[in-house]
């Protein structure tokens, strides 16, 4: 058997893009080299952000990466969307230091995807072992892989990591040829409500879909204003820096979709999406003018239009938001995995997760019954 070694790398940019993407694949842009390197280059991670990039790499005997984890030393729990503040408080009260912890994630992105980037699935145990070794040898409280692709959950389970379930709302393309085809699958009352919302949202406005070189510096200037407004209201300050957005546009090109609403030629609101192999991922939104239903139009309905036009299987519109149900987005499970080396801490968290899982499952069943689709029979 070929010998393998594990190492901590000094950031994503220290690893050649070809080697990184050979492990990550091209299906999900949020774990691709271009996205994660743009976070580093723009200063959105690193420095004083509390996200220190330390990718964990398993190499073959020739030094070629076989497996990579997009890992970060975290000094806080912001920007993760899977909340462990209660765990941190409990560990601190017991006299421990919860931070830094090891986070395996795409920063600021509640987007399910692979967290073990593998040339071959057979390398998963070695990479998981390397993650555990980093925690153990450095005396860290824990490791957390958030928004794990469902296909990788069994690998974490087999390694003994605790599994946590959450819920998001995704739109599924059931072979629709147009938005009207989608509306035809809804109950009449819901269909009429959506048509009314869309008409009100775009009155007096022009909606533009921009990708690649069509996104000019002035568009990024406008979107930065939108993003700052949303960030200030949600988090106190935006997670991403101003240089991130043009860097993303330059590195991902036609995989970036910027949807703008303009009034008399001036952008007043926008939604930024990334295009994967089989999904449209809605991420950031903002506005400088309050327009009823415009958030729903740009983030949900225009995203559906774009997904149908591209033949994509689904739209993933980010974390939370039960209001998405009425717009045809359905509840789907999300998963995270947690390594807690202290046996007492692990036992307490496992008990909590057992109770939480029952509530999450019951809520998912309840939410599924609220979708706007026609009922059989």
XYZ file of C-alpha atoms in Angstrom:
377
model
C 0.000 0.000 0.000
C 1.277 3.485 -0.904
C 2.389 5.471 2.136
C 0.360 8.568 2.993
C 1.006 11.512 5.274
C -1.173 14.250 6.757
C -0.300 17.913 7.170
C -1.685 21.337 8.005
C -1.446 23.713 5.059
C -0.965 27.460 5.339
C -4.257 28.470 3.762
C -6.123 27.422 0.659
C -3.917 29.553 -1.570
C -0.859 27.517 -0.569
C -2.354 24.533 -2.412
C -2.389 24.589 -6.243
C -5.907 25.056 -7.592
C -5.571 21.971 -9.794
C -4.728 19.783 -6.780
C -7.497 21.291 -4.648
C -10.188 20.948 -7.300
C -9.087 17.418 -8.176
C -10.263 16.568 -4.651
C -13.220 18.985 -4.426
C -14.705 18.409 -7.872
C -16.607 21.098 -9.748
C -20.208 20.478 -8.685
C -20.351 22.761 -5.636
C -18.593 26.120 -6.023
C -18.531 26.783 -2.272
C -15.797 24.189 -1.704
C -13.885 25.043 -4.871
C -10.463 26.666 -4.766
C -11.721 29.868 -6.426
C -14.349 30.661 -3.787
C -12.254 29.780 -0.750
C -9.135 31.512 -2.101
C -11.165 34.670 -2.760
C -12.176 34.688 0.913
C -8.507 34.605 1.875
C -7.257 37.109 -0.691
C -9.987 39.593 0.222
C -9.270 39.363 3.950
C -12.734 38.000 4.689
C -11.012 35.143 6.534
C -7.663 35.205 8.286
C -6.264 38.142 10.212
C -8.631 39.246 12.985
C -11.715 37.625 11.443
C -11.671 34.668 13.846
C -11.474 32.304 10.844
C -7.870 31.122 10.468
C -7.584 28.896 7.375
C -5.663 25.685 8.114
C -6.650 23.136 5.428
C -5.838 19.602 6.505
C -4.328 17.575 3.686
C -3.618 13.877 3.217
C -0.856 13.359 0.644
C 0.360 10.282 -1.182
C 4.000 9.233 -1.173
C 4.777 11.715 -3.938
C 3.254 14.650 -2.068
C 0.095 14.751 -4.168
C -3.065 15.620 -2.205
C -5.431 12.673 -1.979
C -7.896 14.300 0.408
C -8.429 17.780 1.853
C -10.652 19.222 4.571
C -11.474 22.949 4.299
C -10.635 23.544 7.947
C -10.433 26.701 10.055
C -9.299 27.456 13.589
C -12.271 29.378 14.978
C -12.061 31.955 17.757
C -15.865 32.335 17.980
C -19.051 30.766 16.605
C -20.180 33.512 14.219
C -20.875 32.916 10.543
C -21.619 29.198 10.897
C -25.455 28.942 10.934
C -25.303 25.809 13.109
C -25.487 27.161 16.604
C -23.293 25.764 19.380
C -23.233 28.729 21.766
C -24.879 26.632 24.481
C -22.159 24.006 24.132
C -19.506 26.713 24.400
C -21.104 28.113 27.567
C -21.311 24.677 29.172
C -17.673 23.881 28.390
C -16.547 27.263 29.731
C -18.552 26.829 32.966
C -16.821 23.487 33.404
C -13.483 25.284 33.327
C -12.454 24.575 29.741
C -11.541 26.744 26.753
C -14.027 26.084 23.955
C -12.122 28.298 21.533
C -10.213 27.859 19.382
C -12.164 25.009 17.900
C -11.721 23.283 14.544
C -14.367 24.119 11.939
C -14.702 22.204 8.675
C -16.890 24.404 6.536
C -17.313 26.873 3.733
C -17.190 30.131 5.720
C -20.347 32.215 5.953
C -22.116 29.751 3.638
C -24.965 27.564 4.935
C -24.716 25.483 1.770
C -24.688 21.680 2.008
C -21.745 20.109 0.262
C -18.779 17.790 0.694
C -16.642 18.520 3.713
C -14.241 15.686 2.998
C -12.761 16.571 -0.383
C -11.645 13.239 -1.773
C -10.026 11.942 -4.926
C -11.374 8.565 -3.849
C -13.963 7.829 -1.105
C -11.551 5.250 0.286
C -9.450 8.121 1.671
C -12.236 9.346 3.999
C -11.067 7.403 7.096
C -7.521 8.747 6.773
C -8.751 12.335 6.503
C -11.114 11.932 9.445
C -8.256 10.460 11.454
C -6.127 13.488 10.584
C -8.881 15.861 11.752
C -9.159 14.029 15.058
C -5.381 14.039 15.485
C -5.270 17.829 15.082
C -7.881 18.226 17.816
C -6.204 15.743 20.157
C -2.618 16.907 19.727
C -3.435 20.586 20.074
C -5.797 20.115 23.010
C -8.801 21.618 21.205
C -12.273 21.227 22.639
C -13.924 19.954 19.480
C -14.201 19.735 15.705
C -17.353 20.587 13.754
C -18.179 19.790 10.138
C -21.217 21.856 9.216
C -23.653 21.440 6.300
C -22.247 18.043 5.390
C -23.461 16.497 2.152
C -25.875 13.668 3.002
C -23.694 11.179 1.109
C -20.807 11.831 3.516
C -22.742 11.556 6.761
C -22.168 7.766 6.998
C -18.387 8.287 6.907
C -18.584 10.637 9.897
C -20.943 8.250 11.702
C -18.584 5.329 11.097
C -15.789 7.351 12.707
C -17.956 7.962 15.781
C -18.735 11.647 15.231
C -22.048 12.892 16.617
C -24.594 13.810 13.946
C -26.889 16.809 14.210
C -29.913 17.403 12.000
C -31.322 20.735 10.844
C -33.761 21.979 8.220
C -33.506 24.180 5.159
C -35.951 25.075 2.397
C -35.077 24.157 -1.190
C -37.038 24.437 -4.412
C -37.162 21.278 -6.521
C -37.412 21.372 -10.304
C -39.846 18.617 -11.257
C -39.244 18.976 -14.967
C -40.893 22.394 -15.275
C -40.549 24.117 -18.632
C -41.506 27.532 -17.292
C -42.514 29.374 -14.140
C -46.147 28.953 -15.189
C -45.607 25.179 -15.257
C -44.429 25.401 -11.663
C -47.425 27.529 -10.694
C -49.681 24.919 -12.245
C -48.554 22.456 -9.578
C -49.769 24.746 -6.783
C -53.160 25.082 -5.191
C -55.220 27.807 -6.838
C -55.128 30.205 -3.889
C -51.350 29.958 -3.567
C -50.899 30.359 -7.313
C -52.926 33.580 -7.325
C -51.033 34.933 -4.319
C -47.664 34.435 -6.002
C -48.812 36.096 -9.222
C -50.061 39.063 -7.191
C -46.775 39.295 -5.281
C -44.696 39.203 -8.452
C -46.738 41.903 -10.149
C -46.478 44.211 -7.136
C -42.759 43.607 -6.662
C -41.670 44.582 -10.178
C -44.032 47.492 -10.813
C -41.938 50.349 -12.176
C -38.746 48.279 -12.021
C -36.487 46.518 -14.502
C -35.004 43.151 -13.506
C -31.621 42.197 -14.943
C -29.711 38.903 -14.783
C -25.956 39.450 -15.138
C -23.150 36.903 -15.342
C -19.469 36.907 -16.182
C -18.096 39.994 -17.896
C -21.546 41.599 -17.955
C -21.039 42.314 -14.242
C -19.170 45.616 -14.266
C -17.413 47.439 -11.405
C -20.424 49.753 -11.037
C -22.635 46.723 -10.428
C -20.338 45.509 -7.651
C -20.337 49.037 -6.185
C -24.129 48.941 -6.047
C -24.257 45.423 -4.644
C -21.763 46.328 -1.911
C -24.202 48.969 -0.702
C -26.987 46.395 -0.630
C -24.859 43.836 1.189
C -23.691 46.353 3.791
C -27.276 47.270 4.606
C -28.304 43.643 5.100
C -25.154 42.795 7.040
C -25.542 45.725 9.393
C -29.118 44.723 10.218
C -28.425 40.995 10.652
C -24.969 40.733 12.147
C -23.909 44.229 13.204
C -21.199 44.248 10.561
C -20.800 42.409 7.257
C -18.732 39.224 7.253
C -17.342 39.760 3.752
C -15.016 42.566 2.705
C -15.468 44.903 -0.269
C -12.725 43.249 -2.422
C -14.361 39.822 -2.122
C -17.119 40.426 -4.642
C -15.080 41.476 -7.699
C -12.543 38.765 -6.857
C -15.378 36.240 -6.890
C -16.665 37.579 -10.195
C -13.218 37.421 -11.766
C -12.471 33.884 -10.568
C -15.873 32.252 -11.096
C -17.049 34.167 -14.164
C -20.246 32.741 -15.608
C -20.905 30.764 -12.450
C -21.835 34.025 -10.734
C -25.384 35.261 -11.303
C -26.186 38.767 -10.086
C -29.885 39.662 -10.224
C -30.543 43.394 -9.994
C -33.697 45.473 -9.688
C -33.357 48.902 -11.285
C -35.524 51.963 -11.081
C -34.927 54.412 -13.940
C -31.629 52.701 -14.664
C -30.369 52.878 -11.080
C -29.955 49.604 -9.112
C -31.993 49.632 -5.905
C -31.728 45.959 -4.866
C -29.837 42.827 -5.769
C -29.382 39.126 -5.083
C -26.141 37.241 -5.649
C -26.226 33.568 -6.660
C -23.666 30.942 -7.574
C -24.376 28.314 -10.204
C -23.394 24.713 -9.489
C -23.589 21.677 -11.728
C -27.140 20.850 -10.632
C -28.236 23.680 -8.326
C -28.576 27.427 -8.101
C -27.326 28.709 -4.761
C -28.810 31.951 -3.503
C -26.498 33.671 -1.042
C -26.541 37.419 -0.519
C -29.258 40.031 -0.873
C -29.835 43.659 -0.040
C -31.744 46.797 -0.996
C -31.532 50.560 -0.543
C -35.242 51.090 -1.173
C -38.110 49.333 0.581
C -40.385 47.688 -2.010
C -43.071 45.206 -0.902
C -42.336 41.614 -1.994
C -39.114 42.571 -3.822
C -37.066 40.294 -1.563
C -39.257 37.346 -2.533
C -39.074 38.305 -6.210
C -35.292 38.592 -6.456
C -34.279 35.825 -4.084
C -36.950 33.185 -4.735
C -38.992 33.718 -7.900
C -36.198 35.040 -10.114
C -34.006 32.214 -8.827
C -36.654 29.713 -9.910
C -36.796 31.361 -13.330
C -33.017 31.096 -13.638
C -32.932 27.451 -12.518
C -35.644 26.445 -14.988
C -33.901 28.255 -17.828
C -30.651 26.394 -17.041
C -32.241 22.997 -16.408
C -30.973 22.906 -12.826
C -32.465 20.417 -10.377
C -33.029 22.761 -7.445
C -32.617 26.163 -5.847
C -30.982 26.354 -2.429
C -31.896 29.712 -0.946
C -29.858 29.684 2.258
C -30.615 29.170 5.923
C -33.889 29.441 7.815
C -36.986 31.177 6.472
C -40.324 29.439 6.909
C -41.757 32.157 4.656
C -40.171 30.218 1.794
C -42.809 27.513 2.197
C -45.572 29.626 0.670
C -43.277 30.304 -2.313
C -42.854 26.638 -3.229
C -39.692 25.879 -1.290
C -39.881 22.628 0.674
C -38.204 21.506 3.930
C -35.175 19.251 3.511
C -32.823 17.901 6.184
C -29.331 19.242 6.687
C -26.542 17.586 8.631
C -23.525 18.459 10.721
C -20.968 16.213 12.420
C -19.148 16.846 15.701
C -16.035 15.348 17.281
C -15.840 15.846 21.055
C -12.890 13.999 22.591
C -13.865 14.578 26.235
C -16.176 11.644 27.155
C -18.320 13.585 29.610
C -18.807 16.494 27.233
C -19.580 14.079 24.411
C -22.165 12.270 26.535
C -23.939 15.516 27.442
C -24.041 16.724 23.837
C -25.229 13.328 22.613
C -28.147 13.466 25.050
C -29.000 16.965 23.853
C -28.874 15.907 20.194
C -31.184 12.958 20.828
C -33.820 15.262 22.270
C -33.265 17.919 19.625
C -33.550 15.408 16.769
C -37.034 14.412 17.870
C -38.169 18.025 17.791
C -36.535 18.702 14.414
C -38.204 15.643 12.873
C -41.621 16.622 14.233
C -41.231 20.167 12.960
C -40.162 18.936 9.518
C -43.304 16.792 9.265
C -45.420 19.777 10.269
C -43.746 22.079 7.760
C -44.060 19.552 4.947
C -47.823 19.653 5.392
C -47.811 23.420 4.808
C -46.378 23.411 1.286
C -48.568 25.104 -1.363
C -48.732 22.168 -3.761
C -52.006 20.564 -4.812
C -53.086 17.677 -2.634
C -53.590 14.305 -4.196
C -57.187 13.154 -4.348
